[in-house]
mmCIF file of C-alpha atoms and ligand atoms in Angstrom:
data_model
loop_
_atom_site.group_PDB
_atom_site.id
_atom_site.type_symbol
_atom_site.label_atom_id
_atom_site.label_comp_id
_atom_site.label_asym_id
_atom_site.label_seq_id
_atom_site.Cartn_x
_atom_site.Cartn_y
_atom_site.Cartn_z
ATOM 1 C CA MET A 1 0.000 0.000 0.000
ATOM 2 C CA LYS A 2 1.288 3.328 -1.023
ATOM 3 C CA ILE A 3 0.581 7.008 -0.744
ATOM 4 C CA TYR A 4 1.844 9.415 -3.373
ATOM 5 C CA VAL A 5 2.338 12.932 -2.045
ATOM 6 C CA ILE A 6 2.039 14.984 -5.192
ATOM 7 C CA GLY A 7 2.994 18.584 -5.923
ATOM 8 C CA LEU A 8 0.567 19.790 -8.583
ATOM 9 C CA GLY A 9 2.590 22.841 -9.611
ATOM 10 C CA PRO A 10 1.146 26.348 -9.414
ATOM 11 C CA GLY A 11 -2.100 25.708 -11.215
ATOM 12 C CA SER A 12 -2.640 24.658 -14.750
ATOM 13 C CA TYR A 13 -2.595 21.063 -15.941
ATOM 14 C CA GLU A 14 0.338 21.922 -18.229
ATOM 15 C CA ASN A 15 2.500 22.581 -15.181
ATOM 16 C CA LEU A 16 1.996 19.096 -13.799
ATOM 17 C CA THR A 17 5.012 16.849 -14.248
ATOM 18 C CA ILE A 18 4.680 13.637 -16.245
ATOM 19 C CA LYS A 19 5.500 11.721 -13.077
ATOM 20 C CA ALA A 20 2.693 13.454 -11.160
ATOM 21 C CA ASP A 21 0.281 12.724 -13.978
ATOM 22 C CA ARG A 22 1.264 9.023 -13.968
ATOM 23 C CA ALA A 23 0.824 8.808 -10.186
ATOM 24 C CA LEU A 24 -2.617 10.424 -10.427
ATOM 25 C CA ARG A 25 -3.614 7.931 -13.126
ATOM 26 C CA ASP A 26 -2.296 5.088 -10.980
ATOM 27 C CA CYS A 27 -4.177 6.002 -7.788
ATOM 28 C CA ASP A 28 -7.708 5.104 -6.689
ATOM 29 C CA VAL A 29 -8.447 8.080 -4.479
ATOM 30 C CA VAL A 30 -7.291 11.706 -4.514
ATOM 31 C CA ILE A 31 -7.222 13.625 -1.219
ATOM 32 C CA GLY A 32 -6.551 17.314 -0.696
ATOM 33 C CA TYR A 33 -7.722 20.775 0.213
ATOM 34 C CA SER A 34 -10.766 21.491 -1.932
ATOM 35 C CA VAL A 35 -9.139 24.260 -4.034
ATOM 36 C CA TYR A 36 -6.348 21.894 -5.172
ATOM 37 C CA VAL A 37 -8.652 18.941 -5.711
ATOM 38 C CA ASP A 38 -10.769 21.180 -7.943
ATOM 39 C CA LEU A 39 -7.698 22.013 -10.041
ATOM 40 C CA VAL A 40 -7.276 18.405 -11.178
ATOM 41 C CA LYS A 41 -10.733 16.862 -10.836
ATOM 42 C CA GLU A 42 -11.769 17.314 -14.455
ATOM 43 C CA TYR A 43 -8.673 15.492 -15.757
ATOM 44 C CA TYR A 44 -9.208 12.333 -13.697
ATOM 45 C CA PRO A 45 -13.000 11.960 -13.652
ATOM 46 C CA GLU A 46 -12.961 8.259 -12.808
ATOM 47 C CA LYS A 47 -11.159 8.767 -9.477
ATOM 48 C CA GLU A 48 -12.673 9.026 -6.035
ATOM 49 C CA PHE A 49 -12.114 12.496 -4.515
ATOM 50 C CA LEU A 50 -11.991 13.327 -0.812
ATOM 51 C CA GLN A 51 -11.693 16.955 0.237
ATOM 52 C CA THR A 52 -11.066 18.678 3.533
ATOM 53 C CA ALA A 53 -10.989 22.316 4.644
ATOM 54 C CA MET A 54 -7.769 24.333 4.642
ATOM 55 C CA THR A 55 -6.979 24.107 8.370
ATOM 56 C CA LYS A 56 -7.631 20.367 8.686
ATOM 57 C CA GLU A 57 -4.128 19.234 7.710
ATOM 58 C CA VAL A 58 -3.606 16.538 10.354
ATOM 59 C CA GLU A 59 -7.072 15.078 9.699
ATOM 60 C CA ARG A 60 -6.320 15.083 5.977
ATOM 61 C CA CYS A 61 -3.094 13.133 6.507
ATOM 62 C CA LYS A 62 -4.826 10.600 8.753
ATOM 63 C CA MET A 63 -7.549 10.206 6.158
ATOM 64 C CA ALA A 64 -4.886 9.386 3.563
ATOM 65 C CA PHE A 65 -3.395 6.630 5.742
ATOM 66 C CA GLU A 66 -6.824 5.219 6.599
ATOM 67 C CA GLU A 67 -7.737 5.022 2.904
ATOM 68 C CA ALA A 68 -4.406 3.341 2.159
ATOM 69 C CA GLU A 69 -5.077 0.816 4.945
ATOM 70 C CA LYS A 70 -8.234 -0.189 3.085
ATOM 71 C CA GLY A 71 -5.917 -1.296 0.289
ATOM 72 C CA LYS A 72 -6.305 1.733 -1.965
ATOM 73 C CA HIS A 73 -3.609 3.638 -3.817
ATOM 74 C CA VAL A 74 -3.872 7.159 -2.462
ATOM 75 C CA ALA A 75 -2.754 10.473 -3.940
ATOM 76 C CA MET A 76 -2.426 13.331 -1.479
ATOM 77 C CA VAL A 77 -2.247 16.531 -3.545
ATOM 78 C CA CYS A 78 -0.745 19.926 -2.684
ATOM 79 C CA SER A 79 -0.218 23.016 -4.808
ATOM 80 C CA GLY A 80 3.287 23.775 -6.011
ATOM 81 C CA ASP A 81 5.651 21.354 -4.299
ATOM 82 C CA ALA A 82 4.459 19.323 -1.319
ATOM 83 C CA GLY A 83 7.767 19.943 0.462
ATOM 84 C CA VAL A 84 7.538 23.747 0.278
ATOM 85 C CA TYR A 85 5.133 24.902 3.020
ATOM 86 C CA GLY A 86 3.195 21.784 2.114
ATOM 87 C CA MET A 87 2.170 18.481 3.594
ATOM 88 C CA ALA A 88 5.202 16.291 2.861
ATOM 89 C CA GLY A 89 6.789 16.630 6.319
ATOM 90 C CA LEU A 90 3.499 16.178 8.156
ATOM 91 C CA MET A 91 2.807 13.029 6.124
ATOM 92 C CA TYR A 92 6.039 11.478 7.422
ATOM 93 C CA GLN A 93 5.208 12.567 10.980
ATOM 94 C CA VAL A 94 1.659 11.162 10.894
ATOM 95 C CA GLY A 95 2.994 8.150 8.971
ATOM 96 C CA GLU A 96 5.109 7.003 11.924
ATOM 97 C CA ALA A 97 1.902 5.446 13.260
ATOM 98 C CA TYR A 98 1.364 3.555 9.963
ATOM 99 C CA PRO A 99 4.735 1.845 9.325
ATOM 100 C CA GLN A 100 3.273 -0.647 6.829
ATOM 101 C CA ILE A 101 2.356 2.136 4.390
ATOM 102 C CA SER A 102 5.026 3.637 2.164
ATOM 103 C CA ILE A 103 5.166 7.255 1.032
ATOM 104 C CA GLU A 104 6.486 8.512 -2.287
ATOM 105 C CA ILE A 105 7.004 12.238 -2.740
ATOM 106 C CA ILE A 106 6.509 13.548 -6.261
ATOM 107 C CA PRO A 107 7.966 17.027 -6.722
ATOM 108 C CA GLY A 108 6.140 19.927 -8.342
ATOM 109 C CA ILE A 109 6.916 23.416 -9.584
ATOM 110 C CA THR A 110 6.782 25.653 -6.529
ATOM 111 C CA ALA A 111 5.233 29.132 -6.740
ATOM 112 C CA ALA A 112 8.675 30.792 -6.552
ATOM 113 C CA LEU A 113 9.760 29.088 -9.767
ATOM 114 C CA GLY A 114 6.410 29.373 -11.536
ATOM 115 C CA GLY A 115 6.263 33.073 -10.662
ATOM 116 C CA ALA A 116 9.905 33.686 -11.556
ATOM 117 C CA ALA A 117 9.253 32.431 -15.078
ATOM 118 C CA VAL A 118 6.362 34.886 -15.433
ATOM 119 C CA LEU A 119 8.486 37.802 -14.187
ATOM 120 C CA GLY A 120 11.544 36.963 -16.317
ATOM 121 C CA ALA A 121 14.650 35.728 -14.509
ATOM 122 C CA PRO A 122 14.664 37.152 -10.969
ATOM 123 C CA LEU A 123 16.191 34.130 -9.190
ATOM 124 C CA THR A 124 19.332 33.426 -11.189
ATOM 125 C CA HIS A 125 21.508 34.077 -8.142
ATOM 126 C CA ASP A 126 21.230 33.034 -4.479
ATOM 127 C CA PHE A 127 17.750 33.469 -3.120
ATOM 128 C CA ALA A 128 15.831 32.961 0.085
ATOM 129 C CA VAL A 129 12.239 31.830 0.472
ATOM 130 C CA ILE A 130 10.350 33.191 3.466
ATOM 131 C CA SER A 131 6.725 32.740 4.469
ATOM 132 C CA LEU A 132 5.059 35.695 6.180
ATOM 133 C CA SER A 133 2.477 33.448 7.825
ATOM 134 C CA ASP A 134 2.824 33.453 11.600
ATOM 135 C CA LEU A 135 0.251 30.696 12.103
ATOM 136 C CA LEU A 136 2.996 28.122 12.675
ATOM 137 C CA THR A 137 6.104 30.333 13.013
ATOM 138 C CA PRO A 138 6.633 33.078 15.616
ATOM 139 C CA MET A 139 6.777 36.599 14.178
ATOM 140 C CA GLU A 140 10.184 37.247 15.833
ATOM 141 C CA GLN A 141 11.698 34.423 13.795
ATOM 142 C CA ILE A 142 10.155 35.710 10.580
ATOM 143 C CA THR A 143 11.539 39.196 11.308
ATOM 144 C CA GLU A 144 14.976 37.760 12.047
ATOM 145 C CA ARG A 145 15.032 35.834 8.780
ATOM 146 C CA LEU A 146 13.871 38.843 6.764
ATOM 147 C CA LEU A 147 16.693 40.901 8.273
ATOM 148 C CA ASP A 148 19.275 38.170 7.591
ATOM 149 C CA ALA A 149 18.153 37.728 3.983
ATOM 150 C CA ALA A 150 18.147 41.503 3.464
ATOM 151 C CA LYS A 151 21.607 41.804 4.995
ATOM 152 C CA GLY A 152 22.931 38.937 2.852
ATOM 153 C CA ASP A 153 21.664 40.642 -0.336
ATOM 154 C CA PHE A 154 19.631 37.574 -1.270
ATOM 155 C CA CYS A 155 16.787 37.819 -3.742
ATOM 156 C CA ILE A 156 13.777 37.035 -1.586
ATOM 157 C CA CYS A 157 10.521 35.234 -2.400
ATOM 158 C CA LEU A 158 7.719 35.875 0.043
ATOM 159 C CA TYR A 159 5.021 33.207 0.345
ATOM 160 C CA ASN A 160 1.772 33.835 2.243
ATOM 161 C CA PRO A 161 2.378 37.595 1.957
ATOM 162 C CA SER A 162 -1.024 38.573 3.238
ATOM 163 C CA SER A 163 -4.452 37.428 4.374
ATOM 164 C CA LYS A 164 -7.563 39.085 5.772
ATOM 165 C CA LYS A 165 -6.182 38.981 9.309
ATOM 166 C CA ARG A 166 -2.581 39.698 8.265
ATOM 167 C CA TYR A 167 -3.478 42.533 5.882
ATOM 168 C CA ASP A 168 -0.456 44.723 6.835
ATOM 169 C CA TYR A 169 2.262 42.025 6.956
ATOM 170 C CA LEU A 170 3.720 42.865 3.564
ATOM 171 C CA GLU A 171 4.036 46.510 4.580
ATOM 172 C CA LYS A 172 5.765 45.474 7.810
ATOM 173 C CA ALA A 173 8.071 43.096 5.938
ATOM 174 C CA CYS A 174 9.059 45.857 3.500
ATOM 175 C CA ASP A 175 9.850 48.196 6.402
ATOM 176 C CA ILE A 176 12.186 45.527 7.811
ATOM 177 C CA LEU A 177 13.844 44.961 4.412
ATOM 178 C CA LEU A 178 14.263 48.717 3.906
ATOM 179 C CA GLU A 179 16.689 48.742 6.842
ATOM 180 C CA TYR A 180 19.272 47.166 4.502
ATOM 181 C CA ARG A 181 17.851 47.612 1.003
ATOM 182 C CA GLN A 182 17.443 50.633 -1.249
ATOM 183 C CA GLU A 183 13.958 52.013 -1.866
ATOM 184 C CA GLY A 184 14.530 51.554 -5.599
ATOM 185 C CA THR A 185 15.225 47.778 -5.339
ATOM 186 C CA VAL A 186 13.421 46.031 -8.200
ATOM 187 C CA CYS A 187 10.524 43.873 -6.973
ATOM 188 C CA GLY A 188 7.791 41.818 -8.596
ATOM 189 C CA ILE A 189 4.425 40.402 -7.658
ATOM 190 C CA VAL A 190 2.645 37.551 -9.400
ATOM 191 C CA LYS A 191 -0.935 36.665 -8.590
ATOM 192 C CA ASN A 192 -2.680 33.438 -9.630
ATOM 193 C CA ILE A 193 0.426 31.991 -11.274
ATOM 194 C CA ALA A 194 -0.607 29.649 -14.102
ATOM 195 C CA ARG A 195 -4.249 30.026 -13.077
ATOM 196 C CA LYS A 196 -7.198 31.994 -14.383
ATOM 197 C CA GLY A 197 -6.670 35.701 -13.664
ATOM 198 C CA GLU A 198 -2.856 35.573 -13.644
ATOM 199 C CA GLU A 199 -1.485 39.074 -12.962
ATOM 200 C CA VAL A 200 2.085 40.313 -12.885
ATOM 201 C CA LYS A 201 3.594 43.631 -11.846
ATOM 202 C CA ILE A 202 7.138 44.962 -11.509
ATOM 203 C CA LEU A 203 7.656 47.795 -9.022
ATOM 204 C CA THR A 204 10.159 49.267 -6.559
ATOM 205 C CA LEU A 205 10.500 48.175 -2.940
ATOM 206 C CA LYS A 206 9.057 51.531 -1.853
ATOM 207 C CA GLU A 207 6.031 50.989 -4.103
ATOM 208 C CA LEU A 208 5.695 47.396 -2.914
ATOM 209 C CA ARG A 209 5.444 48.671 0.665
ATOM 210 C CA ASP A 210 2.276 50.535 -0.257
ATOM 211 C CA THR A 211 0.741 47.743 -2.338
ATOM 212 C CA LYS A 212 -1.996 45.415 -1.127
ATOM 213 C CA VAL A 213 -1.703 41.782 -2.217
ATOM 214 C CA ASP A 214 -3.741 38.694 -1.391
ATOM 215 C CA MET A 215 -2.900 35.141 -0.361
ATOM 216 C CA PHE A 216 -2.825 33.925 -3.970
ATOM 217 C CA THR A 217 0.195 36.107 -4.658
ATOM 218 C CA THR A 218 3.930 35.458 -4.463
ATOM 219 C CA VAL A 219 6.189 38.463 -3.935
ATOM 220 C CA PHE A 220 9.742 38.812 -5.248
ATOM 221 C CA ILE A 221 12.343 41.259 -3.920
ATOM 222 C CA GLY A 222 15.411 41.576 -6.103
ATOM 223 C CA ASN A 223 18.988 41.809 -4.856
ATOM 224 C CA SER A 224 21.103 44.944 -5.298
ATOM 225 C CA GLN A 225 21.933 43.936 -8.900
ATOM 226 C CA THR A 226 18.415 43.094 -10.069
ATOM 227 C CA LYS A 227 17.173 45.271 -12.936
ATOM 228 C CA VAL A 228 14.416 45.632 -15.482
ATOM 229 C CA ILE A 229 15.352 44.493 -18.999
ATOM 230 C CA SER A 230 12.723 44.728 -21.742
ATOM 231 C CA GLY A 231 9.976 44.885 -19.140
ATOM 232 C CA LYS A 232 11.200 41.775 -17.306
ATOM 233 C CA MET A 233 12.718 41.408 -13.828
ATOM 234 C CA VAL A 234 16.252 40.123 -14.266
ATOM 235 C CA THR A 235 18.974 39.326 -11.722
ATOM 236 C CA PRO A 236 22.345 39.101 -13.511
ATOM 237 C CA ARG A 237 24.712 36.301 -12.588
ATOM 238 C CA GLY A 238 27.799 38.337 -13.321
ATOM 239 C CA TYR A 239 28.604 37.248 -16.873
ATOM 240 C CA HIS A 240 30.703 39.755 -18.829
ATOM 241 C CA LEU A 241 28.892 40.870 -21.917
ATOM 242 C CA PHE A 242 31.512 43.033 -23.657
ATOM 243 C CA HIS A 243 32.147 40.391 -26.349
ATOM 244 C CA CYS A 244 28.534 40.277 -27.471
ATOM 245 C CA GLN A 245 27.910 44.014 -27.518
ATOM 246 C CA ARG A 246 26.557 45.131 -30.907
HETATM 247 N N1 LIG B 1 3.343 24.311 -1.636
HETATM 248 C C1 LIG B 1 3.110 25.587 -2.284
HETATM 249 C C2 LIG B 1 3.136 26.757 -1.313
HETATM 250 C C3 LIG B 1 2.021 26.754 -0.285
HETATM 251 S S1 LIG B 1 2.038 28.184 0.737
HETATM 252 C C4 LIG B 1 4.160 25.778 -3.388
HETATM 253 O O1 LIG B 1 5.162 25.057 -3.424
HETATM 254 O O2 LIG B 1 3.974 26.659 -4.227
HETATM 255 C C5 LIG B 1 0.807 29.176 -0.067
HETATM 256 C C6 LIG B 1 1.437 30.386 -0.728
HETATM 257 O O3 LIG B 1 2.111 29.964 -1.909
HETATM 258 C C7 LIG B 1 0.454 31.436 -1.211
HETATM 259 O O4 LIG B 1 0.082 32.331 -0.160
HETATM 260 C C8 LIG B 1 1.250 32.145 -2.287
HETATM 261 O O5 LIG B 1 2.188 33.040 -1.717
HETATM 262 C C9 LIG B 1 2.033 30.974 -2.897
HETATM 263 N N2 LIG B 1 1.329 30.414 -4.079
HETATM 264 C C10 LIG B 1 0.981 29.126 -4.239
HETATM 265 N N3 LIG B 1 0.399 28.944 -5.436
HETATM 266 C C11 LIG B 1 0.386 30.149 -6.052
HETATM 267 C C12 LIG B 1 -0.088 30.618 -7.335
HETATM 268 N N4 LIG B 1 -0.662 29.801 -8.224
HETATM 269 N N5 LIG B 1 0.070 31.923 -7.611
HETATM 270 C C13 LIG B 1 0.648 32.778 -6.749
HETATM 271 N N6 LIG B 1 1.119 32.396 -5.536
HETATM 272 C C14 LIG B 1 0.987 31.102 -5.189
#
């Protein structure tokens, strides 16, 4: 008995890997948060689908193991990659109580990479990924990491940049970053990556501070070298271009 933990990529069916598609074909039942289940439902109509609400992660994992115990092949689906603020770790933790069931993780395109491709090439150098959600992480730690990433001149991807309750977190994060970064630092926001209503915007860090985003958005802060080339956000890797100047 086996559970596939599948990263679906940021949205569209085209962003699913071939391996994820094969695992979904191979399984009997697909389990996930309703929004993600809805993303794939139409492509696998013959499967059984079980959905749970967003905050029911532990219950969802247990459900997966209970279905597998019945002898079914189970696919637990997450958006992006299941190992990036996803369920992969929790599946191993809950799985300790079900040693007879094996877990296979199938990677997916995480929002940082899906969004980077929409923006251009913002992550071609070292980058840090930070979630602004303080549901599971204390705010002091988030602040500390923002400061360290800013100090280290990393490009930064912010996940969970905002929600109804945390409406001013992006503004606060920008204020922290501005302690080490210039106001003119090139930034980007991508909403609904590879989904209906995809939106992209390039702006400065100062402008980003005064921008409202929602939870379906990933935010990119460039490093000190990041620039705009032909309307795209580009972080150079340091190649010398003198020989191809025209
Ligand atoms: N496992 C997911 C991340 C889950 S955390 C992954 O690897 O992508 C949820 C956050 O991810 C959102 O608040 C948003 O910041 C980002 N995100 C996920 N999918 C997205 C999409 N299609 N468009 C924009 N941002 C997305």
